[in-house]
Amino acid sequence: MKVYISADIEGISGVTDLDHIRREGKDYDTARMLMTNEVNAAVEGAFEGGASEVTVNDSHGSMINLLMEELDPRVSIISGAPKPLSMVQGVQGNDAAFFIGYHSKAGTEDAVMDHTYHGRVVHTIRVNGAELGELGINAALAGHFGVPVVLVSGDERTTQEAEALLGNVEVVATKEGIGRFAARNVHPAAACKEIKRKAQKVIQESRQRNPYIIPPPLRLEMDVLFSDMADRIVMVPSVERVSGRCVAYHCEDFVTLYTMMRAMILIASTAMR
Ligand SMILES: [Zn+2]
């Protein structure tokens, strides 16, 4: 049983502020330690549940957050950016995926640091009409490769988003959002204990869980924050302007959709002021 872990930071217990999640932030070192601890808890649980291999993909920002020397020595670690499949780089060939430290899609109420890929560019992303955040889009990309997401940790709203979208998934709520930058946290040690317990349980059970698949044809729609961002995105041939802030793109497979989505965000970000 090969287990894959995509690790973000906004959904880690104790992480509530921009000072935690930016490399230049005053509390970044604390946050990356907390993130490393939660990932280690998931790794330990996976191995105790019977995993033969665990791959961890550092999936936040510049993707060099995890403290290498503190990580469980049994894992292989994917780090750095950009990577072709970004937050799910290396998911192919695994039997199950965990999303640790995830956050809600942009616009969720009482969700800690809710956003979708780029908070200063993306307002909303829809695939075939359904609004998706990072959780849904990354789960669909894992699903494209036949890998089910079996465990999600993050704030309470993220766990609700996971259950609504994926159905048959284990979740661990690490905190309850009071606002975008405030939360009532589960103690980090207790969050780790619960992540380890659920990770072990879900691997041990090895129940059949279905990958999350969005069948083609695929229509990607992105609402950006400002119309000049859309002005730039439509310079890419085959991208259609839907309205002032909305662009759309059609394709047949999810890897193409994901790649185009990231290219759109990168182009739009050049219009940030
Ligand atoms: Zn992040």
CSV table of N, CA, C and O in Angstrom, one decimal, residues 106-148:
chain,number,residue,atom,x,y,z
A,106,ALA,N,-12.1,29.7,-1.6
A,106,ALA,CA,-12.3,31.1,-1.4
A,106,ALA,C,-13.7,31.5,-1.2
A,106,ALA,O,-14.6,30.9,-1.9
A,107,GLY,N,-14.0,32.3,-0.2
A,107,GLY,CA,-15.3,32.8,0.0
A,107,GLY,C,-16.1,32.0,1.0
A,107,GLY,O,-17.3,32.3,1.2
A,108,THR,N,-15.5,31.1,1.7
A,108,THR,CA,-16.2,30.3,2.8
A,108,THR,C,-16.2,31.1,4.1
A,108,THR,O,-15.2,31.7,4.5
A,109,GLU,N,-17.4,31.1,4.7
A,109,GLU,CA,-17.5,31.8,5.9
A,109,GLU,C,-16.9,31.1,7.1
A,109,GLU,O,-16.9,29.9,7.2
A,110,ASP,N,-16.3,31.8,8.1
A,110,ASP,CA,-15.7,31.3,9.3
A,110,ASP,C,-14.7,30.2,8.9
A,110,ASP,O,-14.6,29.1,9.5
A,111,ALA,N,-13.9,30.5,7.9
A,111,ALA,CA,-12.9,29.5,7.4
A,111,ALA,C,-11.5,30.2,7.5
A,111,ALA,O,-11.4,31.3,7.0
A,112,VAL,N,-10.6,29.5,8.1
A,112,VAL,CA,-9.2,30.2,8.3
A,112,VAL,C,-8.5,30.3,7.0
A,112,VAL,O,-8.2,29.2,6.4
A,113,MET,N,-8.2,31.5,6.6
A,113,MET,CA,-7.4,31.8,5.4
A,113,MET,C,-7.9,31.1,4.2
A,113,MET,O,-7.1,30.5,3.4
A,114,ASP,N,-9.2,31.1,4.0
A,114,ASP,CA,-9.8,30.5,2.8
A,114,ASP,C,-9.3,31.2,1.6
A,114,ASP,O,-9.2,32.5,1.5
A,115,HIS,N,-9.0,30.5,0.6
A,115,HIS,CA,-8.6,31.0,-0.7
A,115,HIS,C,-8.5,29.9,-1.7
A,115,HIS,O,-8.6,28.7,-1.3
A,116,THR,N,-8.4,30.2,-3.0
A,116,THR,CA,-8.2,29.2,-4.0
A,116,THR,C,-7.0,29.5,-4.9
A,116,THR,O,-7.0,30.4,-5.7
A,117,TYR,N,-5.9,28.8,-4.5
A,117,TYR,CA,-4.6,28.9,-5.2
A,117,TYR,C,-3.9,30.3,-5.0
A,117,TYR,O,-2.8,30.3,-4.7
A,118,HIS,N,-4.6,31.4,-5.3
A,118,HIS,CA,-4.0,32.7,-5.2
A,118,HIS,C,-5.0,33.7,-4.8
A,118,HIS,O,-5.9,34.1,-5.6
A,119,GLY,N,-4.9,34.0,-3.5
A,119,GLY,CA,-5.9,34.9,-2.9
A,119,GLY,C,-6.0,36.3,-3.5
A,119,GLY,O,-7.0,37.0,-3.3
A,120,ARG,N,-4.9,36.7,-4.2
A,120,ARG,CA,-5.0,38.1,-4.7
A,120,ARG,C,-5.3,38.0,-6.2
A,120,ARG,O,-5.1,39.1,-6.9
A,121,VAL,N,-5.7,36.9,-6.7
A,121,VAL,CA,-6.0,36.7,-8.2
A,121,VAL,C,-7.4,36.1,-8.3
A,121,VAL,O,-8.2,36.6,-9.0
A,122,VAL,N,-7.6,35.0,-7.6
A,122,VAL,CA,-8.8,34.1,-7.9
A,122,VAL,C,-9.9,34.5,-7.0
A,122,VAL,O,-9.8,34.4,-5.8
A,123,HIS,N,-11.1,34.8,-7.6
A,123,HIS,CA,-12.3,34.9,-6.8
A,123,HIS,C,-13.0,33.6,-6.7
A,123,HIS,O,-13.2,33.1,-5.6
A,124,THR,N,-13.2,32.9,-7.8
A,124,THR,CA,-13.9,31.6,-7.9
A,124,THR,C,-13.4,30.8,-9.0
A,124,THR,O,-13.1,31.3,-10.1
A,125,ILE,N,-13.4,29.5,-8.8
A,125,ILE,CA,-13.1,28.5,-9.9
A,125,ILE,C,-14.3,27.5,-10.0
A,125,ILE,O,-14.7,27.0,-8.9
A,126,ARG,N,-14.8,27.3,-11.2
A,126,ARG,CA,-15.8,26.3,-11.4
A,126,ARG,C,-15.3,25.3,-12.4
A,126,ARG,O,-14.7,25.7,-13.4
A,127,VAL,N,-15.6,24.0,-12.2
A,127,VAL,CA,-15.4,23.0,-13.2
A,127,VAL,C,-16.7,22.3,-13.5
A,127,VAL,O,-17.4,21.8,-12.6
A,128,ASN,N,-17.1,22.4,-14.7
A,128,ASN,CA,-18.4,21.9,-15.2
A,128,ASN,C,-19.5,22.4,-14.3
A,128,ASN,O,-20.4,21.7,-13.9
A,129,GLY,N,-19.4,23.7,-13.9
A,129,GLY,CA,-20.5,24.4,-13.2
A,129,GLY,C,-20.3,24.3,-11.7
A,129,GLY,O,-21.0,25.1,-11.0
A,130,ALA,N,-19.5,23.4,-11.2
A,130,ALA,CA,-19.4,23.2,-9.7
A,130,ALA,C,-18.2,24.1,-9.2
A,130,ALA,O,-17.1,24.0,-9.7
A,131,GLU,N,-18.5,24.8,-8.1
A,131,GLU,CA,-17.4,25.6,-7.5
A,131,GLU,C,-16.5,24.7,-6.7
A,131,GLU,O,-16.9,24.0,-5.9
A,132,LEU,N,-15.2,24.8,-7.0
A,132,LEU,CA,-14.2,24.0,-6.4
A,132,LEU,C,-13.1,24.8,-5.8
A,132,LEU,O,-12.7,25.8,-6.4
A,133,GLY,N,-12.5,24.4,-4.7
A,133,GLY,CA,-11.3,25.0,-4.1
A,133,GLY,C,-10.1,24.1,-4.4
A,133,GLY,O,-10.2,23.1,-5.2
A,134,GLU,N,-9.1,24.3,-3.7
A,134,GLU,CA,-7.9,23.5,-3.9
A,134,GLU,C,-8.1,22.0,-3.6
A,134,GLU,O,-7.7,21.1,-4.2
A,135,LEU,N,-8.9,21.8,-2.5
A,135,LEU,CA,-9.3,20.4,-2.1
A,135,LEU,C,-9.9,19.7,-3.3
A,135,LEU,O,-9.5,18.6,-3.6
A,136,GLY,N,-11.0,20.3,-3.9
A,136,GLY,CA,-11.7,19.6,-4.9
A,136,GLY,C,-10.9,19.4,-6.2
A,136,GLY,O,-10.9,18.4,-6.8
A,137,ILE,N,-10.1,20.5,-6.6
A,137,ILE,CA,-9.3,20.4,-7.8
A,137,ILE,C,-8.2,19.4,-7.7
A,137,ILE,O,-8.0,18.6,-8.6
A,138,ASN,N,-7.5,19.4,-6.5
A,138,ASN,CA,-6.5,18.4,-6.3
A,138,ASN,C,-7.0,17.0,-6.2
A,138,ASN,O,-6.4,16.1,-6.6
A,139,ALA,N,-8.2,16.9,-5.6
A,139,ALA,CA,-8.8,15.5,-5.5
A,139,ALA,C,-9.2,15.0,-6.8
A,139,ALA,O,-9.0,13.8,-7.1
A,140,ALA,N,-9.6,15.9,-7.7
A,140,ALA,CA,-10.0,15.5,-9.1
A,140,ALA,C,-8.8,15.1,-9.9
A,140,ALA,O,-8.8,14.2,-10.7
A,141,LEU,N,-7.7,15.8,-9.6
A,141,LEU,CA,-6.4,15.4,-10.3
A,141,LEU,C,-5.9,14.1,-9.8
A,141,LEU,O,-5.5,13.2,-10.6
A,142,ALA,N,-6.0,13.9,-8.5
A,142,ALA,CA,-5.6,12.6,-8.0
A,142,ALA,C,-6.6,11.5,-8.6
A,142,ALA,O,-6.1,10.4,-9.0
A,143,GLY,N,-7.8,11.9,-8.7
A,143,GLY,CA,-8.8,10.9,-9.2
A,143,GLY,C,-8.6,10.6,-10.7
A,143,GLY,O,-8.8,9.5,-11.1
A,144,HIS,N,-8.1,11.6,-11.4
A,144,HIS,CA,-7.7,11.3,-12.8
A,144,HIS,C,-6.7,10.2,-12.9
A,144,HIS,O,-6.7,9.4,-13.9
A,145,PHE,N,-5.8,10.1,-11.9
A,145,PHE,CA,-4.8,9.0,-11.8
A,145,PHE,C,-5.3,7.8,-11.1
A,145,PHE,O,-4.5,6.9,-10.7
A,146,GLY,N,-6.6,7.8,-10.7
A,146,GLY,CA,-7.2,6.6,-10.0
A,146,GLY,C,-6.9,6.6,-8.5
A,146,GLY,O,-7.0,5.5,-7.9
A,147,VAL,N,-6.4,7.7,-7.9
A,147,VAL,CA,-6.0,7.7,-6.5
A,147,VAL,C,-7.1,8.4,-5.7
A,147,VAL,O,-7.4,9.5,-5.9
A,148,PRO,N,-7.7,7.6,-4.7
A,148,PRO,CA,-8.7,8.3,-3.9
A,148,PRO,C,-8.1,9.1,-2.7
A,148,PRO,O,-7.1,8.6,-2.2
